[in-house]
Amino acid sequence: MFSFLRPFIFSLDPEKAHELAIKSLKYNFLPGNLFSVENEEILKTTLFGKEIENPIGLAAGFDKSAEVYNEIFKLGFGFVEVGTVTPREQYGNEKPRIFRLEKDRALINRLGFNNDGSEVIKKRIENNVPNGLLGINIGPNKDSPDMINDFLECAEIFFPLGDYITINISSPNTKGLREFHKSDHLKELLSKIDDIRKKSNFNKSFLLKISPDLEDSFVNNIIELILQHNIDGLILTNTTNQNRENLLDKSKSESGGLSGKPLRNLSTELIKKFYIHLKGKIPIIGVGGVDSGKSAFEKLAAGASAIQLYTGMVYKGPTIVKEIKKELIDTMKEKGFKNIKDIVGSNLN
Ligand SMILES: Cc1cc2nc3c(=O)[nH]c(=O)nc-3n(C[C@H](O)[C@H](O)[C@H](O)COP(=O)(O)O)c2cc1C
């Protein structure tokens, strides 16, 4: 069905196509079992203390304002991350701001955290109990005089609602945000986030989402700080500013973050580096260019406990999770893995 519709969908402006996808999902016509596959029990795993059906999640940025997460669970995803949510509603950058690089199986986006704002999104989630593990990704408003304050405001609001909260310091489209990868900035942010956890009785998790454009010297410092301040997991990675040289599509020079296939190896290599240093102390969610069972397996074997995807779904359509599940099960059988946890980091043992 998707391959039949794809020429039509790809004739639309990418942001229009995305709006259409959100609208169609809102109709909620999908039966619950359409995307299940044989023997999928083998994919069950746990993430942050909760059992999930499979380790395949939807990455932040698709359901930015938490409108359709329960419909997305029906596509077969094991978990969903909504956001990035900012304290106040935000329009984002001028359009056009998403570009399809079809020849490269990639996207470039410079959306700039367009979302409905924390108040509206909080009510939306309160009125629509999630049918699975829900992550909420938070960030600062573009014109914020104090970015740390924005993070704290959103953390206070969403900590009771999500299974995990992602502190997003890695979007390339909000000026100054990536400065939080530096030790002194990160230390201040994480110690204040830790205070929120200490004040509350919730058994929820805080994750940090990191840029792939990171010099090696940052890895050790980041690890030291996240362990010191009780961060529960990492998301590796956001979109990249690099890797444009070898791209084929004419849109390759658009400014913004590059996602999809050209990001795949960059993020997998960073997962390996973090996994080797972390030695399994906290889970890593691997994201960047996953669009098949093989690329999902690669991320797990490099040290990710679960994976997420976004761009893959743009190119392969809503049956992508079903496809990945099937291929992952086949690969597990072929290589003799009985569960997901045994795959994690197996490439490095
Ligand atoms: C159109 C678009 C919007 C995105 N918006 C966000 C966002 O708001 N917050 C965020 O943390 N990541 C955002 N991302 C990054 C994705 O979550 C993911 O980290 C990245 O795209 C790499 O995964 P992929 O190659 O599977 O797309 C966005 C990505 C795309 C393509």
Tab-separated table of C-alpha atoms and ligand atoms in Angstrom:
chain	number	residue	atom	x	y	z
A	1	MET	CA	0.000	0.000	0.000
A	2	PHE	CA	2.792	2.437	0.969
A	3	SER	CA	4.847	1.662	-2.145
A	4	PHE	CA	1.699	2.369	-4.172
A	5	LEU	CA	1.169	5.723	-2.405
A	6	ARG	CA	4.844	6.680	-2.170
A	7	PRO	CA	5.088	8.622	-5.473
A	8	PHE	CA	2.112	10.723	-4.362
A	9	ILE	CA	3.481	11.251	-0.834
A	10	PHE	CA	6.933	12.132	-2.195
A	11	SER	CA	5.407	14.667	-4.590
A	12	LEU	CA	4.289	16.647	-1.542
A	13	ASP	CA	6.448	19.036	0.425
A	14	PRO	CA	7.992	16.882	3.234
A	15	GLU	CA	6.365	18.875	6.011
A	16	LYS	CA	2.940	18.639	4.300
A	17	ALA	CA	3.448	14.869	3.961
A	18	HIS	CA	4.239	14.701	7.680
A	19	GLU	CA	1.081	16.668	8.570
A	20	LEU	CA	-0.908	14.239	6.421
A	21	ALA	CA	0.631	11.282	8.261
A	22	ILE	CA	-0.314	12.753	11.662
A	23	LYS	CA	-3.875	13.425	10.428
A	24	SER	CA	-4.266	9.869	9.081
A	25	LEU	CA	-2.997	8.405	12.343
A	26	LYS	CA	-5.541	10.494	14.259
A	27	TYR	CA	-8.326	8.624	12.456
A	28	ASN	CA	-7.207	5.625	14.467
A	29	PHE	CA	-8.613	3.004	12.128
A	30	LEU	CA	-5.797	0.510	12.702
A	31	PRO	CA	-6.588	-2.829	14.336
A	32	GLY	CA	-4.157	-3.690	17.132
A	33	ASN	CA	-2.623	-6.864	15.634
A	34	LEU	CA	-1.996	-5.800	12.019
A	35	PHE	CA	1.737	-5.407	12.567
A	36	SER	CA	2.521	-8.479	14.649
A	37	VAL	CA	4.821	-11.233	13.343
A	38	GLU	CA	5.457	-14.890	14.170
A	39	ASN	CA	7.684	-15.736	17.160
A	40	GLU	CA	7.908	-12.128	18.264
A	41	GLU	CA	8.037	-13.131	21.972
A	42	ILE	CA	11.805	-13.503	21.450
A	43	LEU	CA	12.026	-9.707	20.997
A	44	LYS	CA	10.578	-8.895	24.435
A	45	THR	CA	12.995	-6.995	26.614
A	46	THR	CA	13.088	-4.491	29.474
A	47	LEU	CA	13.960	-0.834	29.398
A	48	PHE	CA	14.176	1.308	32.525
A	49	GLY	CA	12.511	-1.405	34.573
A	50	LYS	CA	9.537	-1.862	32.289
A	51	GLU	CA	8.826	-4.779	29.943
A	52	ILE	CA	8.439	-3.804	26.280
A	53	GLU	CA	7.296	-5.981	23.351
A	54	ASN	CA	10.372	-5.195	21.261
A	55	PRO	CA	13.404	-2.874	21.351
A	56	ILE	CA	12.285	-0.719	18.386
A	57	GLY	CA	11.211	2.815	19.320
A	58	LEU	CA	10.013	5.864	17.435
A	59	ALA	CA	12.550	8.681	17.770
A	60	ALA	CA	11.734	12.207	18.929
A	61	GLY	CA	10.570	14.705	16.329
A	62	PHE	CA	7.791	12.735	14.631
A	63	ASP	CA	5.085	13.214	17.283
A	64	LYS	CA	6.428	16.526	18.548
A	65	SER	CA	3.250	17.604	20.312
A	66	ALA	CA	2.112	14.188	21.610
A	67	GLU	CA	-0.921	13.900	19.323
A	68	VAL	CA	-0.734	10.304	18.095
A	69	TYR	CA	1.543	8.210	20.359
A	70	ASN	CA	-1.136	5.598	21.069
A	71	GLU	CA	-1.771	5.126	17.342
A	72	ILE	CA	1.998	4.776	16.838
A	73	PHE	CA	2.105	1.905	19.346
A	74	LYS	CA	-0.359	0.155	17.027
A	75	LEU	CA	2.243	0.227	14.214
A	76	GLY	CA	4.222	-2.200	16.373
A	77	PHE	CA	6.723	0.105	18.079
A	78	GLY	CA	7.955	-1.144	21.456
A	79	PHE	CA	8.218	2.415	22.791
A	80	VAL	CA	7.592	5.970	21.632
A	81	GLU	CA	9.325	9.256	22.382
A	82	VAL	CA	7.339	12.476	21.927
A	83	GLY	CA	8.718	16.035	21.699
A	84	THR	CA	10.918	17.991	21.756
A	85	VAL	CA	8.581	19.969	24.013
A	86	THR	CA	9.568	23.491	25.077
A	87	PRO	CA	8.001	25.475	27.958
A	88	ARG	CA	6.132	27.793	25.595
A	89	GLU	CA	4.524	27.052	22.222
A	90	GLN	CA	6.936	27.694	19.367
A	91	TYR	CA	6.499	28.095	15.597
A	92	GLY	CA	10.088	27.127	14.722
A	93	ASN	CA	12.118	28.325	11.747
A	94	GLU	CA	10.797	29.655	8.472
A	95	LYS	CA	9.487	27.125	5.929
A	96	PRO	CA	10.652	25.198	3.944
A	97	ARG	CA	12.629	23.513	6.703
A	98	ILE	CA	12.613	19.776	5.910
A	99	PHE	CA	14.388	18.418	2.824
A	100	ARG	CA	14.275	14.899	1.384
A	101	LEU	CA	17.588	13.678	0.018
A	102	GLU	CA	16.114	10.729	-1.844
A	103	LYS	CA	19.320	9.642	-3.532
A	104	ASP	CA	21.010	9.426	-0.149
A	105	ARG	CA	18.088	7.957	1.826
A	106	ALA	CA	18.384	10.926	4.145
A	107	LEU	CA	16.635	14.044	5.422
A	108	ILE	CA	17.917	17.450	6.422
A	109	ASN	CA	15.745	19.357	8.882
A	110	ARG	CA	16.011	22.742	10.522
A	111	LEU	CA	12.572	22.765	12.135
A	112	GLY	CA	13.725	24.480	15.322
A	113	PHE	CA	11.525	22.821	17.984
A	114	ASN	CA	8.098	23.668	16.570
A	115	ASN	CA	5.589	22.363	19.166
A	116	ASP	CA	2.386	23.234	21.025
A	117	GLY	CA	4.154	24.070	24.313
A	118	SER	CA	4.278	22.350	27.711
A	119	GLU	CA	0.851	23.364	29.023
A	120	VAL	CA	-1.160	22.002	26.076
A	121	ILE	CA	1.010	18.877	25.752
A	122	LYS	CA	0.801	18.107	29.464
A	123	LYS	CA	-3.029	18.134	29.286
A	124	ARG	CA	-2.958	16.020	26.135
A	125	ILE	CA	-0.913	13.301	27.843
A	126	GLU	CA	-2.964	13.454	31.053
A	127	ASN	CA	-6.116	12.862	29.003
A	128	ASN	CA	-4.715	10.033	26.895
A	129	VAL	CA	-3.100	7.328	29.026
A	130	PRO	CA	-0.145	5.857	27.073
A	131	ASN	CA	-0.595	2.223	25.993
A	132	GLY	CA	3.130	1.567	26.243
A	133	LEU	CA	6.451	2.951	27.374
A	134	LEU	CA	6.445	6.686	26.695
A	135	GLY	CA	9.467	8.978	26.642
A	136	ILE	CA	9.076	12.760	26.684
A	137	ASN	CA	11.869	14.785	25.117
A	138	ILE	CA	12.357	18.318	26.475
A	139	GLY	CA	14.308	21.407	25.397
A	140	PRO	CA	14.509	25.184	25.731
A	141	ASN	CA	12.634	27.867	23.789
A	142	LYS	CA	14.686	29.592	21.107
A	143	ASP	CA	14.423	33.038	22.735
A	144	SER	CA	14.927	31.799	26.298
A	145	PRO	CA	17.045	34.065	28.518
A	146	ASP	CA	17.939	31.006	30.655
A	147	MET	CA	18.038	27.617	28.945
A	148	ILE	CA	18.650	25.689	32.176
A	149	ASN	CA	15.495	27.167	33.615
A	150	ASP	CA	13.534	25.987	30.572
A	151	PHE	CA	14.859	22.438	31.002
A	152	LEU	CA	13.938	22.470	34.694
A	153	GLU	CA	10.463	23.841	34.030
A	154	CYS	CA	9.718	21.057	31.540
A	155	ALA	CA	11.358	18.400	33.730
A	156	GLU	CA	9.113	19.348	36.688
A	157	ILE	CA	5.993	19.244	34.484
A	158	PHE	CA	6.688	16.012	32.628
A	159	PHE	CA	8.538	13.912	35.200
A	160	PRO	CA	5.280	12.541	36.638
A	161	LEU	CA	3.857	11.771	33.169
A	162	GLY	CA	6.530	9.997	31.101
A	163	ASP	CA	8.314	6.708	31.765
A	164	TYR	CA	11.443	8.623	30.911
A	165	ILE	CA	12.405	12.210	30.201
A	166	THR	CA	15.047	12.978	27.569
A	167	ILE	CA	17.167	16.059	28.118
A	168	ASN	CA	17.889	17.102	24.578
A	169	ILE	CA	21.147	19.045	24.361
A	170	SER	CA	21.908	17.988	20.815
A	171	SER	CA	19.604	19.616	18.281
A	172	PRO	CA	21.740	21.613	15.835
A	173	ASN	CA	18.808	23.964	15.181
A	174	THR	CA	18.652	25.861	18.489
A	175	LYS	CA	21.551	28.273	18.821
A	176	GLY	CA	23.768	27.598	21.832
A	177	LEU	CA	22.131	24.286	22.779
A	178	ARG	CA	25.108	22.084	21.926
A	179	GLU	CA	27.233	24.162	24.336
A	180	PHE	CA	25.752	21.872	27.021
A	181	HIS	CA	28.157	19.148	25.879
A	182	LYS	CA	30.902	21.167	27.614
A	183	SER	CA	31.759	20.092	31.147
A	184	ASP	CA	30.882	23.218	33.131
A	185	HIS	CA	27.530	23.752	31.352
A	186	LEU	CA	26.592	20.079	31.589
A	187	LYS	CA	27.552	19.841	35.248
A	188	GLU	CA	25.276	22.737	36.193
A	189	LEU	CA	22.369	21.353	34.159
A	190	LEU	CA	22.653	17.782	35.432
A	191	SER	CA	23.090	18.703	39.090
A	192	LYS	CA	19.863	20.740	38.950
A	193	ILE	CA	18.040	17.914	37.157
A	194	ASP	CA	19.257	15.537	39.874
A	195	ASP	CA	17.730	17.869	42.502
A	196	ILE	CA	14.311	17.415	40.832
A	197	ARG	CA	14.647	13.649	41.103
A	198	LYS	CA	15.702	13.850	44.756
A	199	LYS	CA	12.677	16.009	45.631
A	200	SER	CA	10.179	13.597	44.048
A	201	ASN	CA	9.009	10.078	44.888
A	202	PHE	CA	8.750	8.932	41.296
A	203	ASN	CA	10.656	5.994	40.022
A	204	LYS	CA	11.207	7.472	36.568
A	205	SER	CA	14.267	7.923	34.399
A	206	PHE	CA	16.239	10.858	33.044
A	207	LEU	CA	18.114	10.358	29.753
A	208	LEU	CA	20.568	12.573	27.923
A	209	LYS	CA	20.462	12.843	24.103
A	210	ILE	CA	23.833	13.525	22.560
A	211	SER	CA	25.207	14.905	19.302
A	212	PRO	CA	27.178	12.706	16.902
A	213	ASP	CA	29.487	15.641	16.165
A	214	LEU	CA	31.458	15.096	19.340
A	215	GLU	CA	35.198	15.127	19.698
A	216	ASP	CA	36.612	12.044	21.421
A	217	SER	CA	37.929	14.132	24.299
A	218	PHE	CA	34.331	14.861	25.382
A	219	VAL	CA	33.330	11.223	25.839
A	220	ASN	CA	35.086	10.611	29.154
A	221	ASN	CA	33.929	13.903	30.678
A	222	ILE	CA	30.334	13.263	29.706
A	223	ILE	CA	30.424	9.752	31.143
A	224	GLU	CA	31.884	10.979	34.413
A	225	LEU	CA	29.193	13.640	34.766
A	226	ILE	CA	26.203	11.479	33.867
A	227	LEU	CA	27.250	8.816	36.372
A	228	GLN	CA	27.904	11.418	39.073
A	229	HIS	CA	24.467	12.926	38.562
A	230	ASN	CA	22.475	9.702	38.282
A	231	ILE	CA	21.444	9.949	34.630
A	232	ASP	CA	19.668	6.666	33.799
A	233	GLY	CA	20.422	6.330	30.083
A	234	LEU	CA	21.826	7.864	26.908
A	235	ILE	CA	20.335	8.413	23.484
A	236	LEU	CA	22.987	8.242	20.789
A	237	THR	CA	22.556	10.198	18.559
A	238	ASN	CA	20.779	13.256	17.235
A	239	THR	CA	21.252	14.500	13.645
A	240	THR	CA	24.676	15.510	12.297
A	241	ASN	CA	26.257	18.632	10.863
A	242	GLN	CA	28.928	16.509	9.170
A	243	ASN	CA	29.148	13.908	6.365
A	244	ARG	CA	27.903	16.094	3.499
A	245	GLU	CA	30.885	15.635	1.136
A	246	ASN	CA	29.836	12.316	-0.338
A	247	LEU	CA	26.118	13.002	-0.654
A	248	LEU	CA	24.502	12.927	-4.074
A	249	ASP	CA	21.288	14.897	-3.684
A	250	LYS	CA	21.130	18.533	-4.727
A	251	SER	CA	19.691	19.512	-1.322
A	252	LYS	CA	22.839	18.369	0.468
A	253	SER	CA	23.974	21.903	1.271
A	254	GLU	CA	20.792	22.963	3.069
A	255	SER	CA	21.551	23.962	6.632
A	256	GLY	CA	20.140	21.771	9.392
A	257	GLY	CA	20.655	18.308	10.846
A	258	LEU	CA	21.263	15.331	8.577
A	259	SER	CA	19.518	12.036	9.437
A	260	GLY	CA	19.111	8.630	7.825
A	261	LYS	CA	21.664	6.441	6.070
A	262	PRO	CA	24.626	8.899	6.038
A	263	LEU	CA	24.330	9.133	9.844
A	264	ARG	CA	24.263	5.380	10.442
A	265	ASN	CA	27.942	4.556	10.953
A	266	LEU	CA	28.734	7.811	12.731
A	267	SER	CA	26.180	7.026	15.430
A	268	THR	CA	27.112	3.329	15.642
A	269	GLU	CA	30.772	4.234	16.191
A	270	LEU	CA	29.828	6.631	19.000
A	271	ILE	CA	27.642	3.951	20.605
A	272	LYS	CA	30.682	1.642	20.656
A	273	LYS	CA	32.865	4.300	22.293
A	274	PHE	CA	30.323	5.023	25.025
A	275	TYR	CA	29.527	1.343	25.592
A	276	ILE	CA	33.192	0.439	26.058
A	277	HIS	CA	33.619	3.175	28.680
A	278	LEU	CA	30.250	2.703	30.410
A	279	LYS	CA	30.657	-1.075	30.684
A	280	GLY	CA	26.892	-1.578	30.743
A	281	LYS	CA	26.311	0.667	33.793
A	282	ILE	CA	23.412	2.438	32.090
A	283	PRO	CA	21.525	1.585	28.885
A	284	ILE	CA	22.132	3.272	25.551
A	285	ILE	CA	19.360	3.819	23.014
A	286	GLY	CA	20.910	3.716	19.545
A	287	VAL	CA	19.488	5.956	16.820
A	288	GLY	CA	20.668	7.057	13.393
A	289	GLY	CA	19.966	5.455	10.032
A	290	VAL	CA	18.174	2.331	11.262
A	291	ASP	CA	15.916	1.059	8.469
A	292	SER	CA	16.287	-2.745	8.500
A	293	GLY	CA	16.819	-5.737	10.777
A	294	LYS	CA	20.506	-5.678	9.853
A	295	SER	CA	21.025	-2.025	10.827
A	296	ALA	CA	19.013	-2.559	14.052
A	297	PHE	CA	21.172	-5.595	14.907
A	298	GLU	CA	24.352	-3.577	14.258
A	299	LYS	CA	23.309	-0.942	16.794
A	300	LEU	CA	22.429	-3.572	19.427
A	301	ALA	CA	25.675	-5.457	18.841
A	302	ALA	CA	27.577	-2.154	19.188
A	303	GLY	CA	26.135	-1.714	22.686
A	304	ALA	CA	22.616	-0.276	22.373
A	305	SER	CA	19.944	-1.872	24.580
A	306	ALA	CA	17.219	-0.594	22.243
A	307	ILE	CA	17.021	1.408	19.028
A	308	GLN	CA	14.932	4.245	17.642
A	309	LEU	CA	14.225	5.420	14.115
A	310	TYR	CA	12.574	8.254	12.245
A	311	THR	CA	13.966	8.735	8.702
A	312	GLY	CA	13.647	5.017	7.905
A	313	MET	CA	9.883	5.292	8.322
A	314	VAL	CA	9.736	8.209	5.863
A	315	TYR	CA	11.349	6.024	3.181
A	316	LYS	CA	9.862	2.639	4.001
A	317	GLY	CA	6.468	3.589	5.386
A	318	PRO	CA	4.480	2.356	8.373
A	319	THR	CA	5.279	-1.338	7.859
A	320	ILE	CA	8.944	-0.728	8.686
A	321	VAL	CA	8.639	-2.023	12.266
A	322	LYS	CA	7.068	-5.246	11.073
A	323	GLU	CA	9.888	-5.666	8.555
A	324	ILE	CA	12.584	-5.001	11.151
A	325	LYS	CA	10.980	-7.401	13.629
A	326	LYS	CA	10.936	-10.214	11.051
A	327	GLU	CA	14.538	-9.608	9.961
A	328	LEU	CA	15.771	-9.278	13.525
A	329	ILE	CA	14.151	-12.579	14.514
A	330	ASP	CA	15.734	-14.282	11.483
A	331	THR	CA	19.166	-12.838	12.323
A	332	MET	CA	18.831	-13.914	15.966
A	333	LYS	CA	17.984	-17.475	14.908
A	334	GLU	CA	20.825	-17.565	12.413
A	335	LYS	CA	23.383	-16.316	14.947
A	336	GLY	CA	21.981	-18.310	17.868
A	337	PHE	CA	20.754	-15.455	20.086
A	338	LYS	CA	17.834	-16.343	22.367
A	339	ASN	CA	17.081	-12.835	23.601
A	340	ILE	CA	17.825	-9.165	22.927
A	341	LYS	CA	19.974	-8.635	26.033
A	342	ASP	CA	22.523	-11.190	24.804
A	343	ILE	CA	23.019	-9.243	21.566
A	344	VAL	CA	23.856	-5.978	23.379
A	345	GLY	CA	27.563	-5.236	22.949
A	346	SER	CA	28.217	-8.701	21.450
A	347	ASN	CA	30.306	-7.134	18.715
A	348	LEU	CA	32.785	-5.886	21.288
A	349	ASN	CA	33.146	-8.933	23.539
B	1	LIG	C1	12.153	15.958	10.762
B	1	LIG	C2	12.924	15.594	12.007
B	1	LIG	C3	12.639	16.240	13.210
B	1	LIG	C4	13.345	15.917	14.369
B	1	LIG	N1	13.040	16.548	15.548
B	1	LIG	C5	13.678	16.181	16.682
B	1	LIG	C6	13.325	16.763	17.926
B	1	LIG	O1	12.419	17.592	18.026
B	1	LIG	N2	14.026	16.375	19.027
B	1	LIG	C7	15.033	15.451	18.974
B	1	LIG	O2	15.630	15.135	20.012
B	1	LIG	N3	15.364	14.867	17.807
B	1	LIG	C8	14.709	15.206	16.676
B	1	LIG	N4	15.051	14.610	15.494
B	1	LIG	C9	16.176	13.638	15.472
B	1	LIG	C10	15.692	12.190	15.574
B	1	LIG	O3	15.065	11.943	16.803
B	1	LIG	C11	16.882	11.217	15.426
B	1	LIG	O4	17.777	11.407	16.494
B	1	LIG	C12	17.623	11.406	14.115
B	1	LIG	O5	16.753	11.734	13.059
B	1	LIG	C13	18.415	10.157	13.708
B	1	LIG	O6	17.559	9.066	13.483
B	1	LIG	P1	17.067	8.605	12.004
B	1	LIG	O7	18.284	8.529	11.152
B	1	LIG	O8	16.390	7.283	12.236
B	1	LIG	O9	16.116	9.642	11.555
B	1	LIG	C14	14.356	14.922	14.324
B	1	LIG	C15	14.626	14.278	13.110
B	1	LIG	C16	13.929	14.589	11.979
B	1	LIG	C17	14.244	13.868	10.694
